[in-house]
PDB file of C-alpha atoms in Angstrom:
ATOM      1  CA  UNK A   1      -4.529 -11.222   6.390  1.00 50.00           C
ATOM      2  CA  UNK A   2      -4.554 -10.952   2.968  1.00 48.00           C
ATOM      3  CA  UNK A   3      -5.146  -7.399   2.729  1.00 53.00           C
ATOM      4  CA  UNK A   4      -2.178  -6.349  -0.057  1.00 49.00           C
ATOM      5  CA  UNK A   5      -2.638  -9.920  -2.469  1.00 45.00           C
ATOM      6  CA  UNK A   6      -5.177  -8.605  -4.538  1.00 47.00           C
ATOM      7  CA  UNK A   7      -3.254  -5.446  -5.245  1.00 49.00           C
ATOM      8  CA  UNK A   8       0.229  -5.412  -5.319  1.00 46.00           C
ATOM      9  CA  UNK A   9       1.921  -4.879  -8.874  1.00 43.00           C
ATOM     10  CA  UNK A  10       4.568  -4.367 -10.449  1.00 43.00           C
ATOM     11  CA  UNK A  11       6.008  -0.643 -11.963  1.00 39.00           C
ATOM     12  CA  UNK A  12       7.824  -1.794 -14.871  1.00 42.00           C
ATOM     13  CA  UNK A  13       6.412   0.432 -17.567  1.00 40.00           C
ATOM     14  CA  UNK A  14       4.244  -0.430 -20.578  1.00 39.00           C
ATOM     15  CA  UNK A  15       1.365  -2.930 -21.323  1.00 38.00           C
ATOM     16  CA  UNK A  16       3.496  -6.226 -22.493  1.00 43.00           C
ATOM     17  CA  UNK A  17       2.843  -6.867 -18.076  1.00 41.00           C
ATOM     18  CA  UNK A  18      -0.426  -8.092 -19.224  1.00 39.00           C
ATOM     19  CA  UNK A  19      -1.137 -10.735 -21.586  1.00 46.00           C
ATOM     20  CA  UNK A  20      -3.913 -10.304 -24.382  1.00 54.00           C
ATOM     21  CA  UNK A  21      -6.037 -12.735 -22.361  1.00 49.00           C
ATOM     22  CA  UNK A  22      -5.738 -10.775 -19.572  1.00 47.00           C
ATOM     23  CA  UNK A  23      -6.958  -7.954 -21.497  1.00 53.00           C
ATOM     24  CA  UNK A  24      -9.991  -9.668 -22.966  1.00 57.00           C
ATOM     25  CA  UNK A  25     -10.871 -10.084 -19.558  1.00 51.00           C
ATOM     26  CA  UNK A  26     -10.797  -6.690 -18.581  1.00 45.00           C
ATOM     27  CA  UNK A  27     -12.331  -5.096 -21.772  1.00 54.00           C
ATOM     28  CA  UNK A  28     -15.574  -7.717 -21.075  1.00 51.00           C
ATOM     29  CA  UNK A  29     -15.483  -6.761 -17.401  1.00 43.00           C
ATOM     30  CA  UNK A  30     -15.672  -2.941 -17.986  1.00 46.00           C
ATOM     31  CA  UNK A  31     -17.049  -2.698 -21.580  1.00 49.00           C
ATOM     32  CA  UNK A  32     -20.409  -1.088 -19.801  1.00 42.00           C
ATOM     33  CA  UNK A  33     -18.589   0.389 -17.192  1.00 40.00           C
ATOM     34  CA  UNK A  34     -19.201   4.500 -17.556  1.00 42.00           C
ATOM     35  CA  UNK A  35     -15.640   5.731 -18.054  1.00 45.00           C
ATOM     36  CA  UNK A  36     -16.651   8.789 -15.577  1.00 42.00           C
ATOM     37  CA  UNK A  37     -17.713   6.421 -12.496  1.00 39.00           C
ATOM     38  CA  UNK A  38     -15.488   4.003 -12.117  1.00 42.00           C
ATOM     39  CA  UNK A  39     -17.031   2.631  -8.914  1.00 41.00           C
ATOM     40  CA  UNK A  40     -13.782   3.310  -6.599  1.00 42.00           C
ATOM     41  CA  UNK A  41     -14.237   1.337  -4.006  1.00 43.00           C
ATOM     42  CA  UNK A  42     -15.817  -1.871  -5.945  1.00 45.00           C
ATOM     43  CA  UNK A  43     -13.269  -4.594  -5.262  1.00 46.00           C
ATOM     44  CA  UNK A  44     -12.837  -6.175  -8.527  1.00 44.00           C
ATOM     45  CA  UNK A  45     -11.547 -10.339  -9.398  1.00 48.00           C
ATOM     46  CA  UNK A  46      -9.004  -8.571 -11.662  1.00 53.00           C
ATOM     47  CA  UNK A  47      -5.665 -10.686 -11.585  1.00 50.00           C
ATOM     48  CA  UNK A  48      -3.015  -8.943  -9.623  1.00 48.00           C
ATOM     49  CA  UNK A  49      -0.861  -7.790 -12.794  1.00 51.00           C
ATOM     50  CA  UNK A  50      -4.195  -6.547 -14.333  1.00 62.00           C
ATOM     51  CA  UNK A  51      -4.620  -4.061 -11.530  1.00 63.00           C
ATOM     52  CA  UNK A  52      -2.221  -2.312 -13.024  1.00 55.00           C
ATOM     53  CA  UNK A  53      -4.397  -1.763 -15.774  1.00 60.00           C
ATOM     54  CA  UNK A  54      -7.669  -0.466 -13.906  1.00 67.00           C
ATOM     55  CA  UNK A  55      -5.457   2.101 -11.922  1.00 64.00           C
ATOM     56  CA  UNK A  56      -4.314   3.556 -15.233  1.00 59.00           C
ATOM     57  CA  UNK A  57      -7.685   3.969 -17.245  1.00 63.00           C
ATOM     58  CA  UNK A  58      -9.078   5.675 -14.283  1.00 63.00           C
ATOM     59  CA  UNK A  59      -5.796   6.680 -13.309  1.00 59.00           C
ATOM     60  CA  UNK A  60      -7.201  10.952 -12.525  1.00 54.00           C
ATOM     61  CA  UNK A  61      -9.567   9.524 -10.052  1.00 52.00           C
ATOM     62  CA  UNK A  62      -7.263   7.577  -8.111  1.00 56.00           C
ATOM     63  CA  UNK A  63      -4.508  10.412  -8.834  1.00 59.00           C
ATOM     64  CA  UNK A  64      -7.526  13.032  -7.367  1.00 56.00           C
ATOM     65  CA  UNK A  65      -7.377  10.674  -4.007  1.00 52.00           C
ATOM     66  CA  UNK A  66      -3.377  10.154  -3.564  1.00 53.00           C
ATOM     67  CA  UNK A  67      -3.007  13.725  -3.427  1.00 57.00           C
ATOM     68  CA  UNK A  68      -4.403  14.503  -0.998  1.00 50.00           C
ATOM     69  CA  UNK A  69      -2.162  12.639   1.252  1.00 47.00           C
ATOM     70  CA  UNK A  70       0.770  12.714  -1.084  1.00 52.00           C
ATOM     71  CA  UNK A  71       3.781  14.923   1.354  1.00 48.00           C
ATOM     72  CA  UNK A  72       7.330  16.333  -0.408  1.00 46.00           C
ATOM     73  CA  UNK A  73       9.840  15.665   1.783  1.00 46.00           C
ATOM     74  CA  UNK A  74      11.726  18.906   2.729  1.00 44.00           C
ATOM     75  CA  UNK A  75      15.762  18.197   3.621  1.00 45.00           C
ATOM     76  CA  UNK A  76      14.810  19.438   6.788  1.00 43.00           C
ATOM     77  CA  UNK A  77      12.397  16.708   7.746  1.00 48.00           C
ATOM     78  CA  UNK A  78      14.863  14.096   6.126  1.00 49.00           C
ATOM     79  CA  UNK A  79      16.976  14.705   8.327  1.00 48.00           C
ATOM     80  CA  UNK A  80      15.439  14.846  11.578  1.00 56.00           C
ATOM     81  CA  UNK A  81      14.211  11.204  10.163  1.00 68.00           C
ATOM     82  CA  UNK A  82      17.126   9.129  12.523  1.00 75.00           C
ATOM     83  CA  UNK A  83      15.756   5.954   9.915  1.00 87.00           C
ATOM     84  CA  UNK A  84      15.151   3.645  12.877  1.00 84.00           C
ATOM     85  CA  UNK A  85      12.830   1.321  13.094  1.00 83.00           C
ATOM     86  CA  UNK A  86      10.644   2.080  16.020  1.00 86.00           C
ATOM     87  CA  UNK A  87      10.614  -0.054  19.163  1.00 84.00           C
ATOM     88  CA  UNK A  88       7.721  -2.440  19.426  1.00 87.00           C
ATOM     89  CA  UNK A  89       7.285  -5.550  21.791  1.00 85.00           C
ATOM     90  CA  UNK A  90       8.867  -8.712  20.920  1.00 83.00           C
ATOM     91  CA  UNK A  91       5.497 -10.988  21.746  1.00 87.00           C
ATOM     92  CA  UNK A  92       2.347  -9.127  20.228  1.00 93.00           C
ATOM     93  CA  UNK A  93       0.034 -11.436  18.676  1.00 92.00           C
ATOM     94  CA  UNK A  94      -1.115 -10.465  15.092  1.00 92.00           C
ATOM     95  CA  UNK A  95      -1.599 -11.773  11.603  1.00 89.00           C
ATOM     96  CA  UNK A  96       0.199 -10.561   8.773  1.00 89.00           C
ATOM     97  CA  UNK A  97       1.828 -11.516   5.504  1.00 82.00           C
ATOM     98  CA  UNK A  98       4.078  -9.057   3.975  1.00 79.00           C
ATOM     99  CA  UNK A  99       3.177  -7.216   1.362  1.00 77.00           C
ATOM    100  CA  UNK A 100       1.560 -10.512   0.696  1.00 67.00           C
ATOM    101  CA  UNK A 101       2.411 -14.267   0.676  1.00 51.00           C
ATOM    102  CA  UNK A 102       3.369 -15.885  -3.296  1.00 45.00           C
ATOM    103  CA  UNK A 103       3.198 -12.126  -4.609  1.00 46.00           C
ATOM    104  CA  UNK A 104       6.594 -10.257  -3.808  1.00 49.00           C
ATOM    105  CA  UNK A 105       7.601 -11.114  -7.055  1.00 51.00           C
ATOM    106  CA  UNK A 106       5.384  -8.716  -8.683  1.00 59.00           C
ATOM    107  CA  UNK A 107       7.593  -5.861  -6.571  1.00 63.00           C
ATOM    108  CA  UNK A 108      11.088  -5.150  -7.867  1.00 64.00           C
ATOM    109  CA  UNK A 109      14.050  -7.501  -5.924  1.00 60.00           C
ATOM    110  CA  UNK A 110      15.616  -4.352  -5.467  1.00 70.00           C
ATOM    111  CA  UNK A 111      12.518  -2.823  -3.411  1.00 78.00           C
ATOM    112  CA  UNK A 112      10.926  -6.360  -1.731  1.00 73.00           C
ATOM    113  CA  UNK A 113      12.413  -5.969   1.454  1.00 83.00           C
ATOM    114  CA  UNK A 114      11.456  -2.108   1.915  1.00 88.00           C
ATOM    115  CA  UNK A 115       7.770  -2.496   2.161  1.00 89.00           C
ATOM    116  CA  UNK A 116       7.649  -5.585   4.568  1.00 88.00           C
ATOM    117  CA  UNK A 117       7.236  -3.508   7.615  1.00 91.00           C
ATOM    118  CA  UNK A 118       4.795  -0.643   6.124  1.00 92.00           C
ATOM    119  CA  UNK A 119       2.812  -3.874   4.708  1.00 90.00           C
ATOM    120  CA  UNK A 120       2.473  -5.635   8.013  1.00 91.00           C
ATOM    121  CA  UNK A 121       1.725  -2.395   9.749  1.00 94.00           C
ATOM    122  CA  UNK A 122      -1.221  -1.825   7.516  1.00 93.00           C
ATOM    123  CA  UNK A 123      -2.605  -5.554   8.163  1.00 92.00           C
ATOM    124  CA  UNK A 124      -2.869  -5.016  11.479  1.00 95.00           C
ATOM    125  CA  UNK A 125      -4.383  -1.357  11.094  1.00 96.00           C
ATOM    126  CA  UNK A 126      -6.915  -3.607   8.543  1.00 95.00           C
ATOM    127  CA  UNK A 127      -7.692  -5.866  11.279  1.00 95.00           C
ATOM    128  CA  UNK A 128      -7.776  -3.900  14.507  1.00 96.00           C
ATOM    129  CA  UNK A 129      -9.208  -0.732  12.766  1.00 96.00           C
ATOM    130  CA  UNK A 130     -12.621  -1.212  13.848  1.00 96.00           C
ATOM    131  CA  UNK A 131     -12.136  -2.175  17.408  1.00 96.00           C
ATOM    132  CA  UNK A 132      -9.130   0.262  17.718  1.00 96.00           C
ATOM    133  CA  UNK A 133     -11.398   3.362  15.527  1.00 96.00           C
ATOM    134  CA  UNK A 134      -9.164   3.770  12.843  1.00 97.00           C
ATOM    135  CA  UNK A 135     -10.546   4.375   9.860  1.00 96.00           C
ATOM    136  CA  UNK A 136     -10.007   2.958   6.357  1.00 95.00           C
ATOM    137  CA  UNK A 137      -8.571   5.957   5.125  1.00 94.00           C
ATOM    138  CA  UNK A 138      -6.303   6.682   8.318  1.00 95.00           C
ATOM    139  CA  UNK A 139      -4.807   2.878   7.484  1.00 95.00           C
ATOM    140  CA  UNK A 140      -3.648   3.485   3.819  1.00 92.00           C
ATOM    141  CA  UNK A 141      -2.776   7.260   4.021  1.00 94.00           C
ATOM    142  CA  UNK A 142      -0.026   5.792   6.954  1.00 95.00           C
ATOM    143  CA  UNK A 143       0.712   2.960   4.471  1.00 93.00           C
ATOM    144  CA  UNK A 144       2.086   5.191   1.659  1.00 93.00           C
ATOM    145  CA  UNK A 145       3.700   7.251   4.447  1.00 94.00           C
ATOM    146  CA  UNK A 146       5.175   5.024   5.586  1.00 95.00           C
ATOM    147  CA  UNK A 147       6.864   3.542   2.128  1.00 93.00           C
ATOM    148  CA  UNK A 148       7.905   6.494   1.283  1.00 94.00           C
ATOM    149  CA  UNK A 149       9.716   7.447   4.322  1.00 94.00           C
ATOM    150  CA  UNK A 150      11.360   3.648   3.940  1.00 94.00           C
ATOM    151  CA  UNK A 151      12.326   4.815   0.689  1.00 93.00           C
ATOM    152  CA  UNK A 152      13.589   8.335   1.864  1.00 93.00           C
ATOM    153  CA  UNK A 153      16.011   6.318   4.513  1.00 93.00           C
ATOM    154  CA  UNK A 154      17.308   3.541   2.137  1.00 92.00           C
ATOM    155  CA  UNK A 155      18.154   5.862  -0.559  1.00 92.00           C
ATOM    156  CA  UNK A 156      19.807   8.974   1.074  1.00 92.00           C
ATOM    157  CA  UNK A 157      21.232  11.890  -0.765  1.00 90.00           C
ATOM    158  CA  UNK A 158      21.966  12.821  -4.881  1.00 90.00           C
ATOM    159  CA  UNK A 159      23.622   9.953  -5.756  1.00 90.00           C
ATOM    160  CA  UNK A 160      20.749   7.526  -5.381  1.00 90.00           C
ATOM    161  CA  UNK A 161      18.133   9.864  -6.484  1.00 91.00           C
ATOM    162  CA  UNK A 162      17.168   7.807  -8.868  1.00 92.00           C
ATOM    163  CA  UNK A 163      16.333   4.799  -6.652  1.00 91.00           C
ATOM    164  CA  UNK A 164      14.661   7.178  -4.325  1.00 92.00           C
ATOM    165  CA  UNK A 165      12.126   7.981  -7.358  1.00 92.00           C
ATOM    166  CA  UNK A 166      11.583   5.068  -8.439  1.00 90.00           C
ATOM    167  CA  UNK A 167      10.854   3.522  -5.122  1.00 91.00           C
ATOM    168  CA  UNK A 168       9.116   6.150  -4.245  1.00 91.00           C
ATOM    169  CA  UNK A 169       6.721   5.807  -7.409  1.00 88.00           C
ATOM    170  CA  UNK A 170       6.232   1.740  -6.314  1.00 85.00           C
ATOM    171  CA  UNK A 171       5.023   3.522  -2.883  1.00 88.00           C
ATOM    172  CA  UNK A 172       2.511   5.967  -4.568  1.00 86.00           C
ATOM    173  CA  UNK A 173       1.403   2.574  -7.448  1.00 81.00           C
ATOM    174  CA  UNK A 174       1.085   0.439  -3.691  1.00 82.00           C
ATOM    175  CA  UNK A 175      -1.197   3.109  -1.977  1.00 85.00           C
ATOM    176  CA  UNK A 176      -3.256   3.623  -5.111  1.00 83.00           C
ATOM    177  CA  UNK A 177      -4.274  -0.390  -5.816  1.00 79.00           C
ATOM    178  CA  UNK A 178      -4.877  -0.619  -2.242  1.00 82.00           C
ATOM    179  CA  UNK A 179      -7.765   2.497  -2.178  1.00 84.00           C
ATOM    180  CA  UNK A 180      -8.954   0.885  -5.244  1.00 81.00           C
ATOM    181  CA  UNK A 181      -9.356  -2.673  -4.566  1.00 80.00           C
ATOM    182  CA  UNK A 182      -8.879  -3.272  -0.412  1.00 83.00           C
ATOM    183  CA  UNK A 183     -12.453  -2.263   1.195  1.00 86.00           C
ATOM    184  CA  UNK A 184     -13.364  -5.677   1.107  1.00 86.00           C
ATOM    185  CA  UNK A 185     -10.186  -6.337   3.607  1.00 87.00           C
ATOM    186  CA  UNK A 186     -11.232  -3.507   5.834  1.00 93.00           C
ATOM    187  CA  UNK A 187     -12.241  -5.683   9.603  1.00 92.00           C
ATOM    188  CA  UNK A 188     -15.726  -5.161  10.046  1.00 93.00           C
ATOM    189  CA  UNK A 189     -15.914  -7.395  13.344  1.00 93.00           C
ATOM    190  CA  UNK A 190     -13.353  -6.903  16.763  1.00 94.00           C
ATOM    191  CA  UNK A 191     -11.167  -9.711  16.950  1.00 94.00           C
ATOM    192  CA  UNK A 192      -9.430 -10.664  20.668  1.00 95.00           C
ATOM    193  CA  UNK A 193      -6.190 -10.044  19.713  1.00 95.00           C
ATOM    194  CA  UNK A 194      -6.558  -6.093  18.903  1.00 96.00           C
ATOM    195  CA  UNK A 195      -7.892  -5.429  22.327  1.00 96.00           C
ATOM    196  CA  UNK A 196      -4.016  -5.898  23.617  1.00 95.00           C
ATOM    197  CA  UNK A 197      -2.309  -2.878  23.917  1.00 94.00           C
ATOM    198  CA  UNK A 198       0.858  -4.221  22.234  1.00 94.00           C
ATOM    199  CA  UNK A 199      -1.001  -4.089  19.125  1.00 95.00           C
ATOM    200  CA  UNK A 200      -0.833   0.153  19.084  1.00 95.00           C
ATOM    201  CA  UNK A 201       3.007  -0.153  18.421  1.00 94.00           C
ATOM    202  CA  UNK A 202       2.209  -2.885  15.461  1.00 94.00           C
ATOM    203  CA  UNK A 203      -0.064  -0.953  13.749  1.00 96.00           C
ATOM    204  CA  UNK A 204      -1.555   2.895  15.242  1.00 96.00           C
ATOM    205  CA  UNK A 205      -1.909   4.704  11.925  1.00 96.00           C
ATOM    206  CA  UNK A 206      -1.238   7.707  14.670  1.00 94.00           C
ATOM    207  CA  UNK A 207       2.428   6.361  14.465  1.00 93.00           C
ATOM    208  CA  UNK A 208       5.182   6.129  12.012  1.00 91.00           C
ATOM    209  CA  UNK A 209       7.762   2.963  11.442  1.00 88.00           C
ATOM    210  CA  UNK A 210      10.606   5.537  11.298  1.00 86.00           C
ATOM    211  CA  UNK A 211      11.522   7.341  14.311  1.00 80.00           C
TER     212      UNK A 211
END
């Protein structure tokens, strides 16, 4: 599934991301858009470094929507966190991709490999939702939980605050491009596969990657 291609990008700060094409191509996509309706959940052919760009011009919109899922995490739930990977059958048929095939590059080396699981836990949640009744919503609230707790186990303690941060702001950049752009990815239609019960372990928004 290519639920996360469209909107993966990158956190590196600043507009030199984007080329002045790019730009062109933005400004005469939106140039009648009303800067007050930004149509949310209008999947848009934006290239995937341009995303970046949409999120940010109607960035207290999409801010308005992450918080309301957006959780501190108290020292006390850190550390009843053990950081494991929960146990899921070894043969479960799905599809998924990562955080999406001939685009990791667009997410920092140093945070590529945290995301894989929250990614392909969120295409199957994409493709099962409607056969399984979970919602949209339900799919991409657990998505950016689920980052951030990835980032909350890989970077532990003061020293790598900083790496916590910053991977945690690459969560909250993920979670936003995917409300903005994914609808489009959302399974409309039951497909065989989802009606296994294997599947609940792969992708329940009701339950977290980190036990």
């Amino acid at each position: 599934m290519n639920t996360v291609l469209l909107i993966l990008f990158s956190i590196t700060t600043g507009a030199s991301w984007v080329s002045t094409m790019h730009q062109d191509r933005i400004n005469a996509l939106h140039e009648d858009m009303d800067e007050v309706d930004p149509h949310y959940y209008k999947p848009l052919p934006l290239p995937l470094k341009d995303a970046i760009i949409y999120v940010k011009k109607y960035g207290p919109y999409a801010a308005e929507k992450r918080s309301k899922v957006k959780r501190r995490h108290s020292k006390k739930s850190i550390k009843l966190m053990e950081c494991k990977q929960r146990d899921r059958p070894p043969k479960c048929e799905r599809q998924v991709n990562g955080c999406g095939s001939g685009f990791t590059e667009s997410v920092p080396l140093l945070f590529r490999d945290k995301f894989t699981s929250s990614c392909n836990k969120h295409d199957v949640c994409y493709d099962c939702g409607f056969a399984r009744n979970w919602t949209r919503s339900d799919c991409d609230n657990t998505l950016y939980q689920d980052a951030v707790d990835s980032c909350e186990c890989a970077y532990p303690g003061f020293l790598a605050s900083a790496e916590r941060l910053a991977c945690r702001e690459m969560a909250e950049s993920i979670y936003m491009a995917v409300r903005v752009f994914s609808e489009s990815y959302f399974s409309t239609h039951i497909k065989d596969f989802c009606l296994n019960d294997c599947v609940l372990s792969y992708g329940s928004p009701k339950l977290s990657n980190m036990v």
